[in-house]
Coordinates of C-alpha atoms in Angstrom, one line a residue:
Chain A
X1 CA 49.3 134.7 124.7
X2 CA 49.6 137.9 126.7
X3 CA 47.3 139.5 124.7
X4 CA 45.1 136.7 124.8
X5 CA 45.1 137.1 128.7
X6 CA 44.2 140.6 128.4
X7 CA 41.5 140.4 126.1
X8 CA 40.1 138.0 128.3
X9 CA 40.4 140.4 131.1
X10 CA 38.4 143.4 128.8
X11 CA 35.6 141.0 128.2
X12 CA 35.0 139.9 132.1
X13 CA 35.9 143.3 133.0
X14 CA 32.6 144.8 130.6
X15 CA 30.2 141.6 131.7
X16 CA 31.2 142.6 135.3
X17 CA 31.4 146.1 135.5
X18 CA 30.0 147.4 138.6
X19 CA 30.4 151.0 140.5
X20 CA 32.9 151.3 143.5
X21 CA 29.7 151.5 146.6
X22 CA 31.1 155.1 148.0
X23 CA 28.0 156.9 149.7
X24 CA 26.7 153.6 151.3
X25 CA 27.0 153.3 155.2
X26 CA 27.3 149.6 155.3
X27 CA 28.1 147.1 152.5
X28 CA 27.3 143.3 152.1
X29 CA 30.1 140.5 152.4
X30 CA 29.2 139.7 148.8
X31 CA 29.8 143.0 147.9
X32 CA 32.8 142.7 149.4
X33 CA 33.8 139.6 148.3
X34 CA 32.9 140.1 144.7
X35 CA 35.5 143.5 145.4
X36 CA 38.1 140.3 146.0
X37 CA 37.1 138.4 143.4
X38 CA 38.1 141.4 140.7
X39 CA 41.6 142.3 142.7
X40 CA 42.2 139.1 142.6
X41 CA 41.8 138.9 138.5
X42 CA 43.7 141.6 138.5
X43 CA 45.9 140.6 140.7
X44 CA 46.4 136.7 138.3
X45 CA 46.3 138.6 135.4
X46 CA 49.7 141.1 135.8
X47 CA 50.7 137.6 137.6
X48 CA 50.3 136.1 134.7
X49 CA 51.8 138.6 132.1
X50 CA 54.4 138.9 134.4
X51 CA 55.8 135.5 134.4
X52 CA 55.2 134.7 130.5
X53 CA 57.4 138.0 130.1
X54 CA 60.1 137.3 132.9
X55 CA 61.2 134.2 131.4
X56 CA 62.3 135.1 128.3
X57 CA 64.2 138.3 129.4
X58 CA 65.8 135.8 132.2
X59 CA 66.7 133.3 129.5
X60 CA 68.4 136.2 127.2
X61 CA 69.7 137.8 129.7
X62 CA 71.7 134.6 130.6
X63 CA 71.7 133.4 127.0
X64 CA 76.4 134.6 126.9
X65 CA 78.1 136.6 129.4
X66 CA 78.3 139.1 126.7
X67 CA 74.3 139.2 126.7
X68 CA 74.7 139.4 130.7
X69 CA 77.0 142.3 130.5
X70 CA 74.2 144.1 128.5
X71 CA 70.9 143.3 129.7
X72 CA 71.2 143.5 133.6
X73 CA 72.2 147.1 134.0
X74 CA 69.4 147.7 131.8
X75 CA 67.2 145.7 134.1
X76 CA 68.5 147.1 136.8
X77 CA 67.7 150.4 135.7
X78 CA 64.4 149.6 134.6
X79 CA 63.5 148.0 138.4
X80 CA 64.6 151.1 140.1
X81 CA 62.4 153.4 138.0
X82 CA 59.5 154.2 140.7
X83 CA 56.5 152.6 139.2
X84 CA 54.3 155.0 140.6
X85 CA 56.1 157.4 138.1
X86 CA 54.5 155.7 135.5
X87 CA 51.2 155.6 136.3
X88 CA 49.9 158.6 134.9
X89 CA 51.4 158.4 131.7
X90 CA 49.9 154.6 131.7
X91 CA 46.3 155.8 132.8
X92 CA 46.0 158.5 130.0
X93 CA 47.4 155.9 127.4
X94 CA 44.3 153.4 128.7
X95 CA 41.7 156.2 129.1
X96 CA 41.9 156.5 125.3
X97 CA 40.5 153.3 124.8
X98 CA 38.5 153.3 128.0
X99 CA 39.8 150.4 129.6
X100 CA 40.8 151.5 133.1
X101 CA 41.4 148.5 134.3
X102 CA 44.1 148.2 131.2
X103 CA 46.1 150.1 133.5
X104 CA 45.6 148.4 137.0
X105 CA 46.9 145.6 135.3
X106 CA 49.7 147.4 134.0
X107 CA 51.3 149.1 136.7
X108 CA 50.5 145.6 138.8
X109 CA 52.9 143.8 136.1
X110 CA 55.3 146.3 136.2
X111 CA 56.0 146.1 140.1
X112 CA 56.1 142.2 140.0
X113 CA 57.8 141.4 136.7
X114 CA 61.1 142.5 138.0
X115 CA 61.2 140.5 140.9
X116 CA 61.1 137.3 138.8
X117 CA 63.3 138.7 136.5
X118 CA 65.8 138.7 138.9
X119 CA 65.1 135.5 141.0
X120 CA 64.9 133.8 137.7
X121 CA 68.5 134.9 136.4
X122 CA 69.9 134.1 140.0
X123 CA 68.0 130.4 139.4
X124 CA 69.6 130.3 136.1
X125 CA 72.8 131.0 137.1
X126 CA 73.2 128.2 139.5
X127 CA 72.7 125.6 137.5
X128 CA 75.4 123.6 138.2
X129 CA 77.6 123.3 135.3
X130 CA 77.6 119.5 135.3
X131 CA 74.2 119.2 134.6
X132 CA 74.2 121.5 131.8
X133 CA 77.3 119.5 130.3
X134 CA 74.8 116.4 130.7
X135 CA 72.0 117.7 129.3
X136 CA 74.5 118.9 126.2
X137 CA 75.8 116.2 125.7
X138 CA 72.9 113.9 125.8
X139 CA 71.2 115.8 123.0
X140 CA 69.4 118.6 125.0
X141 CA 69.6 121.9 122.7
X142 CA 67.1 124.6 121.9
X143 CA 63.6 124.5 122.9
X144 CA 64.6 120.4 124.2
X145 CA 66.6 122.0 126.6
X146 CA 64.6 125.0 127.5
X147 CA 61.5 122.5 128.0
X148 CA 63.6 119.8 129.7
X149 CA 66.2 121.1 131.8
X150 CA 66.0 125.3 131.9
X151 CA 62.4 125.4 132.9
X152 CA 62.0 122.8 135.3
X153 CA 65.6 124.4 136.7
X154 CA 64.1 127.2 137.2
X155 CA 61.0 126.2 139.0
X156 CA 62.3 127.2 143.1
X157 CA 63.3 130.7 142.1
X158 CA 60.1 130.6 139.7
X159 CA 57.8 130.3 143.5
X160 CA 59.9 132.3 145.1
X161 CA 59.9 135.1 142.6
X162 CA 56.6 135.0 142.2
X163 CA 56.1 134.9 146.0
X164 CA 57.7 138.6 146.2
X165 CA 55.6 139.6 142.9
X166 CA 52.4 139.0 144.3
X167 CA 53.4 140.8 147.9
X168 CA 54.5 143.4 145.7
X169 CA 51.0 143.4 144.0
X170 CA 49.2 143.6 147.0
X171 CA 51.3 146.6 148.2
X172 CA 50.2 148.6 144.9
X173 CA 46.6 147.4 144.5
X174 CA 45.3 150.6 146.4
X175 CA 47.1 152.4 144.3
X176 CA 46.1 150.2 141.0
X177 CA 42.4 150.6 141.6
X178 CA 42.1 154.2 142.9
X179 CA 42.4 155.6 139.3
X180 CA 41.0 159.6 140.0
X181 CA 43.8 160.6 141.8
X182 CA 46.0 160.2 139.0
X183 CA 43.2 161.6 136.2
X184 CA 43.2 165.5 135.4
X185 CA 39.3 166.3 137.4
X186 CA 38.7 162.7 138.1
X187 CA 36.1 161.4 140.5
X188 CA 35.5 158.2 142.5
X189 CA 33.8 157.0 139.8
X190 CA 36.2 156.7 137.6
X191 CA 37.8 154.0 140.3
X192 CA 38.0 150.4 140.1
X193 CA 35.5 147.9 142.0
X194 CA 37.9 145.8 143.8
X195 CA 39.1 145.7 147.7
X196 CA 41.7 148.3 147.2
X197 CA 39.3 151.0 146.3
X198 CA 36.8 150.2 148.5
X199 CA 39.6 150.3 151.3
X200 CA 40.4 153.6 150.3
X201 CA 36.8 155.1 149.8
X202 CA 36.2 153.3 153.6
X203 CA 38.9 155.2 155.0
X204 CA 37.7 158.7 153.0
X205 CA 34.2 158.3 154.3
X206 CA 34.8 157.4 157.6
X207 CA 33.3 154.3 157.1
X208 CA 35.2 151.6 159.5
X209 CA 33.5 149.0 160.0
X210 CA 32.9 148.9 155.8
X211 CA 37.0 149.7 156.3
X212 CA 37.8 146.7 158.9
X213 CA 35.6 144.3 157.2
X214 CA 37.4 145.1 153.9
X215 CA 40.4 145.2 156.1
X216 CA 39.9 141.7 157.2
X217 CA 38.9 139.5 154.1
X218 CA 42.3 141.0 152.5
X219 CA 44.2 140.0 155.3
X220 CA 42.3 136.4 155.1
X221 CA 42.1 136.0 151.6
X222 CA 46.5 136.9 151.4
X223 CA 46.7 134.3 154.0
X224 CA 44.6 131.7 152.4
X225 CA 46.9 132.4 149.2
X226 CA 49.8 131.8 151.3
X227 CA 48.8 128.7 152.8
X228 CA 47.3 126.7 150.0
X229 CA 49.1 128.1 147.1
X230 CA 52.4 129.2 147.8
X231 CA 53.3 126.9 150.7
X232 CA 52.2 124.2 149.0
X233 CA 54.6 125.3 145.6
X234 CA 57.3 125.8 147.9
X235 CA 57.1 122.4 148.9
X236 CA 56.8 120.8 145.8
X237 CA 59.4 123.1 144.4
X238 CA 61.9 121.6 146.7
X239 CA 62.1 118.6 144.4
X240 CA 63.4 121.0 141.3
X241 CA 66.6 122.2 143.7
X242 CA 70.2 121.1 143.0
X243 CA 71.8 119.7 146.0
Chain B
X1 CA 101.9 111.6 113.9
X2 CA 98.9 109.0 115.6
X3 CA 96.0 107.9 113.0
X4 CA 93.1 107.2 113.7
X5 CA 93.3 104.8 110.5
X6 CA 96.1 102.8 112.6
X7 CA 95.2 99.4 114.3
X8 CA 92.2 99.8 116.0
X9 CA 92.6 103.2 117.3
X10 CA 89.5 104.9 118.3
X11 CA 90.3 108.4 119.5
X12 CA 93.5 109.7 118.9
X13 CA 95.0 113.4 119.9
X14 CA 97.5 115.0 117.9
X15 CA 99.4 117.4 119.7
X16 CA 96.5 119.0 121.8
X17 CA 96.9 122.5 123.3
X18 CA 94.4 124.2 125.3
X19 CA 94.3 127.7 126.7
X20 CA 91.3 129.2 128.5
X21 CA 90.3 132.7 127.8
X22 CA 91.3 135.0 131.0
X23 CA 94.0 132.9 131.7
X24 CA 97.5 132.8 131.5
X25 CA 98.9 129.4 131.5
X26 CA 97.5 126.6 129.1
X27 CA 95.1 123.9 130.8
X28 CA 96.9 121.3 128.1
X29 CA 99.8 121.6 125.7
X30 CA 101.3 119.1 122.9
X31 CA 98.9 116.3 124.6
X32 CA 99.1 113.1 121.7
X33 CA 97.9 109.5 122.5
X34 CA 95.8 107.1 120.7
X35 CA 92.6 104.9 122.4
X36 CA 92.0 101.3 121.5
X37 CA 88.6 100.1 120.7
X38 CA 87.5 98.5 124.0
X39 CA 90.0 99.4 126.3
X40 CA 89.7 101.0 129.7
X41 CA 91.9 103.7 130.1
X42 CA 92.7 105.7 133.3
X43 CA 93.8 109.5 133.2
X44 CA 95.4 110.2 136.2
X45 CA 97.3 113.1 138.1
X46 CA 97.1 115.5 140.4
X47 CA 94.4 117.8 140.8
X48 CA 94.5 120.8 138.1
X49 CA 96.5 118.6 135.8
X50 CA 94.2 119.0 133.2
X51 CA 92.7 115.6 133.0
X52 CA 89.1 116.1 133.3
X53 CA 89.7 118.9 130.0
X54 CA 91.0 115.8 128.5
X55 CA 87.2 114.2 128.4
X56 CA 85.9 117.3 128.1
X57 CA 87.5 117.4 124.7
X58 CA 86.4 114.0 123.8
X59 CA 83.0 114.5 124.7
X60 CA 83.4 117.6 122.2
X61 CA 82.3 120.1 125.4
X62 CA 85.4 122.0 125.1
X63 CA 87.4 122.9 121.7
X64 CA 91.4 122.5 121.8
X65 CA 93.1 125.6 120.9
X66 CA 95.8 123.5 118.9
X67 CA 95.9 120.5 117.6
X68 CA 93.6 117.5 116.3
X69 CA 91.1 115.4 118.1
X70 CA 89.6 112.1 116.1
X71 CA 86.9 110.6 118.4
X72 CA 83.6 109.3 117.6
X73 CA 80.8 111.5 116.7
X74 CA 79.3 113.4 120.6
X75 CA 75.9 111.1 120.0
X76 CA 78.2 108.3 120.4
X77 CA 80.1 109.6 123.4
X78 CA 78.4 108.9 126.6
X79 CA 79.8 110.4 130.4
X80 CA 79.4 109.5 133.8
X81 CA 79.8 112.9 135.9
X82 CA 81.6 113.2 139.4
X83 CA 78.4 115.1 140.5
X84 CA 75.9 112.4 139.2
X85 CA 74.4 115.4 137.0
X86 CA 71.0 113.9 137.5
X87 CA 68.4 115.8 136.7
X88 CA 66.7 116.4 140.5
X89 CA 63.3 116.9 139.2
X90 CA 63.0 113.3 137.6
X91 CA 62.8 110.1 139.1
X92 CA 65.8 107.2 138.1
X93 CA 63.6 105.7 135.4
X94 CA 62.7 108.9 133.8
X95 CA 66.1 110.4 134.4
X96 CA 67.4 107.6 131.6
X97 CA 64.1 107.3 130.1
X98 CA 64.8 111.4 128.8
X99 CA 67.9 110.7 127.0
X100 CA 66.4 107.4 125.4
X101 CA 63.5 109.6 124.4
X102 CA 66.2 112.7 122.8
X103 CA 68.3 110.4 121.1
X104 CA 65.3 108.6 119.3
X105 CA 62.5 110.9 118.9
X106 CA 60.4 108.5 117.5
X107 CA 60.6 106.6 121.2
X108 CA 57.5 106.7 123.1
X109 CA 57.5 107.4 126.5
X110 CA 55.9 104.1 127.7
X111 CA 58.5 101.9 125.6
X112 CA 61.5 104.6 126.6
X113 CA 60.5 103.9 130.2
X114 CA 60.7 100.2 129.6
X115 CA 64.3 100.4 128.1
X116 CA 65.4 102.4 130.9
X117 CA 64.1 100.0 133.4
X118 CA 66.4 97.1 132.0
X119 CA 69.1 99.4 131.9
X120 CA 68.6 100.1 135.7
X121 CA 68.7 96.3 136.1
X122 CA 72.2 96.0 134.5
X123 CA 73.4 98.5 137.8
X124 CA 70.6 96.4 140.3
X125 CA 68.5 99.5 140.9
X126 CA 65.2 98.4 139.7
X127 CA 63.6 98.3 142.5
X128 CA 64.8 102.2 142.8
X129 CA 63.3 103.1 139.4
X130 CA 60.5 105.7 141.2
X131 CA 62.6 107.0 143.4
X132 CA 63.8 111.0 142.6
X133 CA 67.6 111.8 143.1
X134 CA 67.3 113.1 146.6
X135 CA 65.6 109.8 148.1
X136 CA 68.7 108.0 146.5
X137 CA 72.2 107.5 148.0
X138 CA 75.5 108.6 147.0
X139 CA 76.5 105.3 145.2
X140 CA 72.8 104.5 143.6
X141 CA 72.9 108.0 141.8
X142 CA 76.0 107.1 140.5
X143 CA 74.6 103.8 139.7
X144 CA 71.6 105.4 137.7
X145 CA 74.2 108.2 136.2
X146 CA 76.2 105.0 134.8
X147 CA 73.0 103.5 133.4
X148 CA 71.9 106.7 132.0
X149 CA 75.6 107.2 130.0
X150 CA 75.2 103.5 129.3
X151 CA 71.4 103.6 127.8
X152 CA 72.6 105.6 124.8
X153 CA 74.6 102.3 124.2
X154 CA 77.9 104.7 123.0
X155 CA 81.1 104.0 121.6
X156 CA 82.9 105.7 124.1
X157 CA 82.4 105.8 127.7
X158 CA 83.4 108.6 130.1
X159 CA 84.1 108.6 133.8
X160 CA 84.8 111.9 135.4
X161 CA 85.9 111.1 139.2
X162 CA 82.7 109.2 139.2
X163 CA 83.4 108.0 142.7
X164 CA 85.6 110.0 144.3
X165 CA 82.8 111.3 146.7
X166 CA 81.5 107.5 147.6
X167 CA 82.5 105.5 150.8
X168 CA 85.3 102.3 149.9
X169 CA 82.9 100.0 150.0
X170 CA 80.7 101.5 147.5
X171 CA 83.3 102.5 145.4
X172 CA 84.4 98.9 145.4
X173 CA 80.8 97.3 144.4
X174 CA 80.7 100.1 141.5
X175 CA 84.5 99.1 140.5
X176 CA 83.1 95.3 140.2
X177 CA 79.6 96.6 138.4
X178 CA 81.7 99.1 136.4
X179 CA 84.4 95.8 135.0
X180 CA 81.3 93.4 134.9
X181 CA 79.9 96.1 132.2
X182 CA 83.2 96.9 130.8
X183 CA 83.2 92.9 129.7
X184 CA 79.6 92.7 129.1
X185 CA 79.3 95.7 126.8
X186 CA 82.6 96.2 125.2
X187 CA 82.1 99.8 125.3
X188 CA 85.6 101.5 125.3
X189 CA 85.8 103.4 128.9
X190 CA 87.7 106.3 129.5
X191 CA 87.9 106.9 133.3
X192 CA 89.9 110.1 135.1
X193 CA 90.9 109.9 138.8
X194 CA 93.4 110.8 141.1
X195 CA 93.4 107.5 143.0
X196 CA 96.5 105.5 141.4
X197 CA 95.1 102.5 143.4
X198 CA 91.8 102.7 141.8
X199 CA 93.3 103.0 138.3
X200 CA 95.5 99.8 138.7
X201 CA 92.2 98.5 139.9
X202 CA 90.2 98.9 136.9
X203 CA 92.0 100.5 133.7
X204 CA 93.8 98.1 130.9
X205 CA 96.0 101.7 130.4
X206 CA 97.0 104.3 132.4
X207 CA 97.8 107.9 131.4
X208 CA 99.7 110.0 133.4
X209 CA 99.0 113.9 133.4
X210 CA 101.1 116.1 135.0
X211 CA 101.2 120.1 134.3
X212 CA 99.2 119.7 131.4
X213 CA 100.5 117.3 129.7
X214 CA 101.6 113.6 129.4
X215 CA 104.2 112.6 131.6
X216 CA 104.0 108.4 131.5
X217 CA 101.8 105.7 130.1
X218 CA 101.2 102.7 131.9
X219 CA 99.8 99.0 130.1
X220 CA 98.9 96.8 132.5
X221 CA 98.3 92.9 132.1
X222 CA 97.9 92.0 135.9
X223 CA 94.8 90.0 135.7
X224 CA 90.9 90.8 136.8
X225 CA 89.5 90.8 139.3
X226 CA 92.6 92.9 141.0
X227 CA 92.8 92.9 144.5
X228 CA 94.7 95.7 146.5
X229 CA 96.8 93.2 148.6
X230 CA 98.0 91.2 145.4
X231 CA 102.1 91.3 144.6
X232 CA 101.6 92.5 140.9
X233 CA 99.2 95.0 142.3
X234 CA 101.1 96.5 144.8
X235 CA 104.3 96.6 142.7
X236 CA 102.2 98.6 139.9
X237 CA 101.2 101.0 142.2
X238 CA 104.7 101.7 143.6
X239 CA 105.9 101.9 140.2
X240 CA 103.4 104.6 139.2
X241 CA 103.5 106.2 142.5
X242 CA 107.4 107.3 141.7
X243 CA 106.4 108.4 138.6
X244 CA 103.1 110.7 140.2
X245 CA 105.3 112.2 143.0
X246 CA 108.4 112.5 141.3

């Protein structure tokens, strides 16, 4: 599935390939809110990778106290690795097969998937223990239980986990889609079309009102997101919660 | 040594020991008695005494260290937990409708709906069947977690402090619903508290566990329905009370 997503993401990437607008005084709202649209993907897809991985490391993680013991200082030192470190190891690795936005998407996952790591294996370990003795002994094992009783458990840490990934997201998309800085003789060219860059190359060119338009649809668009996606989850996640 | 074989006995312990790992004195040691097929017994003690490990065992949730346990198989074993253990993010119908539906996968939902809405009738929650957990009181989760353990129609019935969080008058209605099932069902119900008063009210046997292990059993033949204010009921509860404190 993961891959599926991503090869999804090469295919819309090559139909909708178009240059970062760097020389241009002024730019139009469509331009700009086509530059949204592709963050955004961006943005849904690490989202998306992000959660189908965090799960499963949560659930082994919390699988014995013996698997506890060993996977969360390893998560722990994974999370406190500076991302940024990565990155230019992660853009040479995509440059080979010319898929730049292979790594925006990468270095996006990697500073949200450990945020619902964690909020997940705090979720999981407040399950009360009653309800797991229910569910075990009504016949809930294995992927039953999983399906039934760990996922749906996890659903209020799931939002709110995913509420700090995406913040986290939007505090590394500049970074994501500016790709030359971290290329060997790069050039704005070799950036990605999306509101990050275009904030960036705004702010280079001393092009403001290009920058404070750009400015302004991000701060709209994160607080549309907030309003009728993630307050509305919160809401309904208030049903999954153990009193 | 008890047998399983013997009478009508349905569990039986032999000489039960259990120790948890991390710590130094045993939750249960040399704990034997024997369970008759639609009795109610009533397991009680002092907090810490060890009584709910006792249906933990029978339920097959914990293993005993020592000794041997003959109960029904856990599919037959059904519990009531103090908590209610419903599951928050289903409503009352589909909370009993699940476990219909993962006993007998070949249950449709529709039809494992209907099931469950007859047993929510048996506890006079029908009318609460859409409702979700939160939206329901103390005593009606309670009511649904006792139609969920009864839907699986088990054997064996357990009650863990099932009302021990619930205002007197509730926990009186669920006492009458609880004996009116008792006689309707003939499921044999194991029940811990640490009320003395409320196992005089409802159990045909009382265990009582003290320090791990069994310090008195109790037959009673006072006759249902027991009130509180009754001679044979107050005298039964003196009697046990110099046992609990002694």
């Amino acid at each position: 599935m993961p891959l599926g997503v991503v090869a999804i993401a090469m295919v819309a990437v090559k139909l909708f390939a178009v240059a970062v607008p760097v020389s241009s005084d002024t730019i139009s709202i469509n331009t700009l809110l086509a530059a949204l649209g592709f963050t955004l993907m961006r943005l849904g897809i690490a989202y998306i990778l992000a959660v189908l991985v965090s799960i499963p490391l949560a659930v082994l993680a919390t699988a014995s106290p013996t698997m506890e013991a060993m996977f969360l200082p390893m998560f722990d030192i994974f999370q406190s690795v500076p991302i940024l470190a990565f990155f230019p190891v992660i853009i040479l690795i995509f440059i080979n097969v010319k898929f730049f936005t292979g790594a925006a998407i990468t270095i996006l996952f990697l500073s949200m998937v450990w945020n619902i790591v964690f909020t997940l294996i705090g979720g999981i370990n407040v399950i009360p223990r009653d309800i797991i003795a229910a569910a075990h002994l009504f016949g809930l094992w294995g992927w039953t239980y999983f399906w039934k009783v760990l996922l749906p458990a996890m659903v209020p840490q799931l939002v709110t986990g995913s509420i700090l990934a995406f913040a986290q997201g939007w505090n590394i998309i500049i970074v994501a889609e500016v790709l030359h800085t971290y290329i060997p003789h790069g050039t704005a060219a070799q950036d990605l079309f999306g509101i990050g860059s275009i904030l960036v190359s705004a702010s280079a060119h001393g092009q403001s009102t290009v920058f404070l338009w750009a400015l302004c649809i991000t701060i709209v668009a994160i607080a549309l997101i907030n309003f009728f996606i993630w307050q509305k989850l919160l809401r309904y996640a208030q049903r999954f919660r153990f009193e | 040594m008890l047998n399983a074989s013997d009478s009508n006995n349905l569990i039986v312990f032999n000489g039960i020991g259990k120790t948890y790992p991390h710590e130094h004195t045993s939750a249960l040691h040399d704990i034997s008695f024997s369970v008759e097929k639609g009795t109610l017994t009533c397991f009680i003690g002092p907090s810490g005494s060890g009584k709910s490990t006792v249906l933990k065992l029978i339920a097959g949730l914990e293993k005993p260290t020592i000794g041997s346990i003959q109960a029904p198989p856990p599919k037959n074993i059904s519990m009531v937990f103090q908590s209610g253990a419903l599951f928050p993010w289903l409503t009352a119908v589909d909370n009993v409708a699940l476990v219909l539906q993962v006993r007998d996968a070949r249950l449709s939902k529709t039809i494992a709906r209907k099931k469950a809405q007859e047993f929510l009738a048996l506890v006079r929650l029908q009318e609460y069947a859409e409702k979700y957990p939160a939206d329901l009181s103390g005593g009606q989760r309670q009511r649904v977690g006792i139609a969920r353990a009864l839907a699986v129609t088990p054997d064996v019935l357990l009650l863990d402090e099932p009302f021990s969080a619930l205002d007197p008058k509730t926990t009186a209605e669920l006492h009458d619903d609880l004996l009116r099932l008792w006689k309707q069902t003939g499921t044999t119900i194991l029940a811990v508290s640490h009320l003395i008063e409320e196992a005089v009210a409802l159990a045909s046997s009382i265990i009582l566990i003290k320090e791990g292990t069994i310090a008195q059993r109790y037959t009673l033949h006072i006759p249902y329905p027991r009130r509180e204010q009754e001679t044979a009921f107050i005298q039964e509860v003196h009697h046990i009370r110099r046992d609990f404190f002694a």
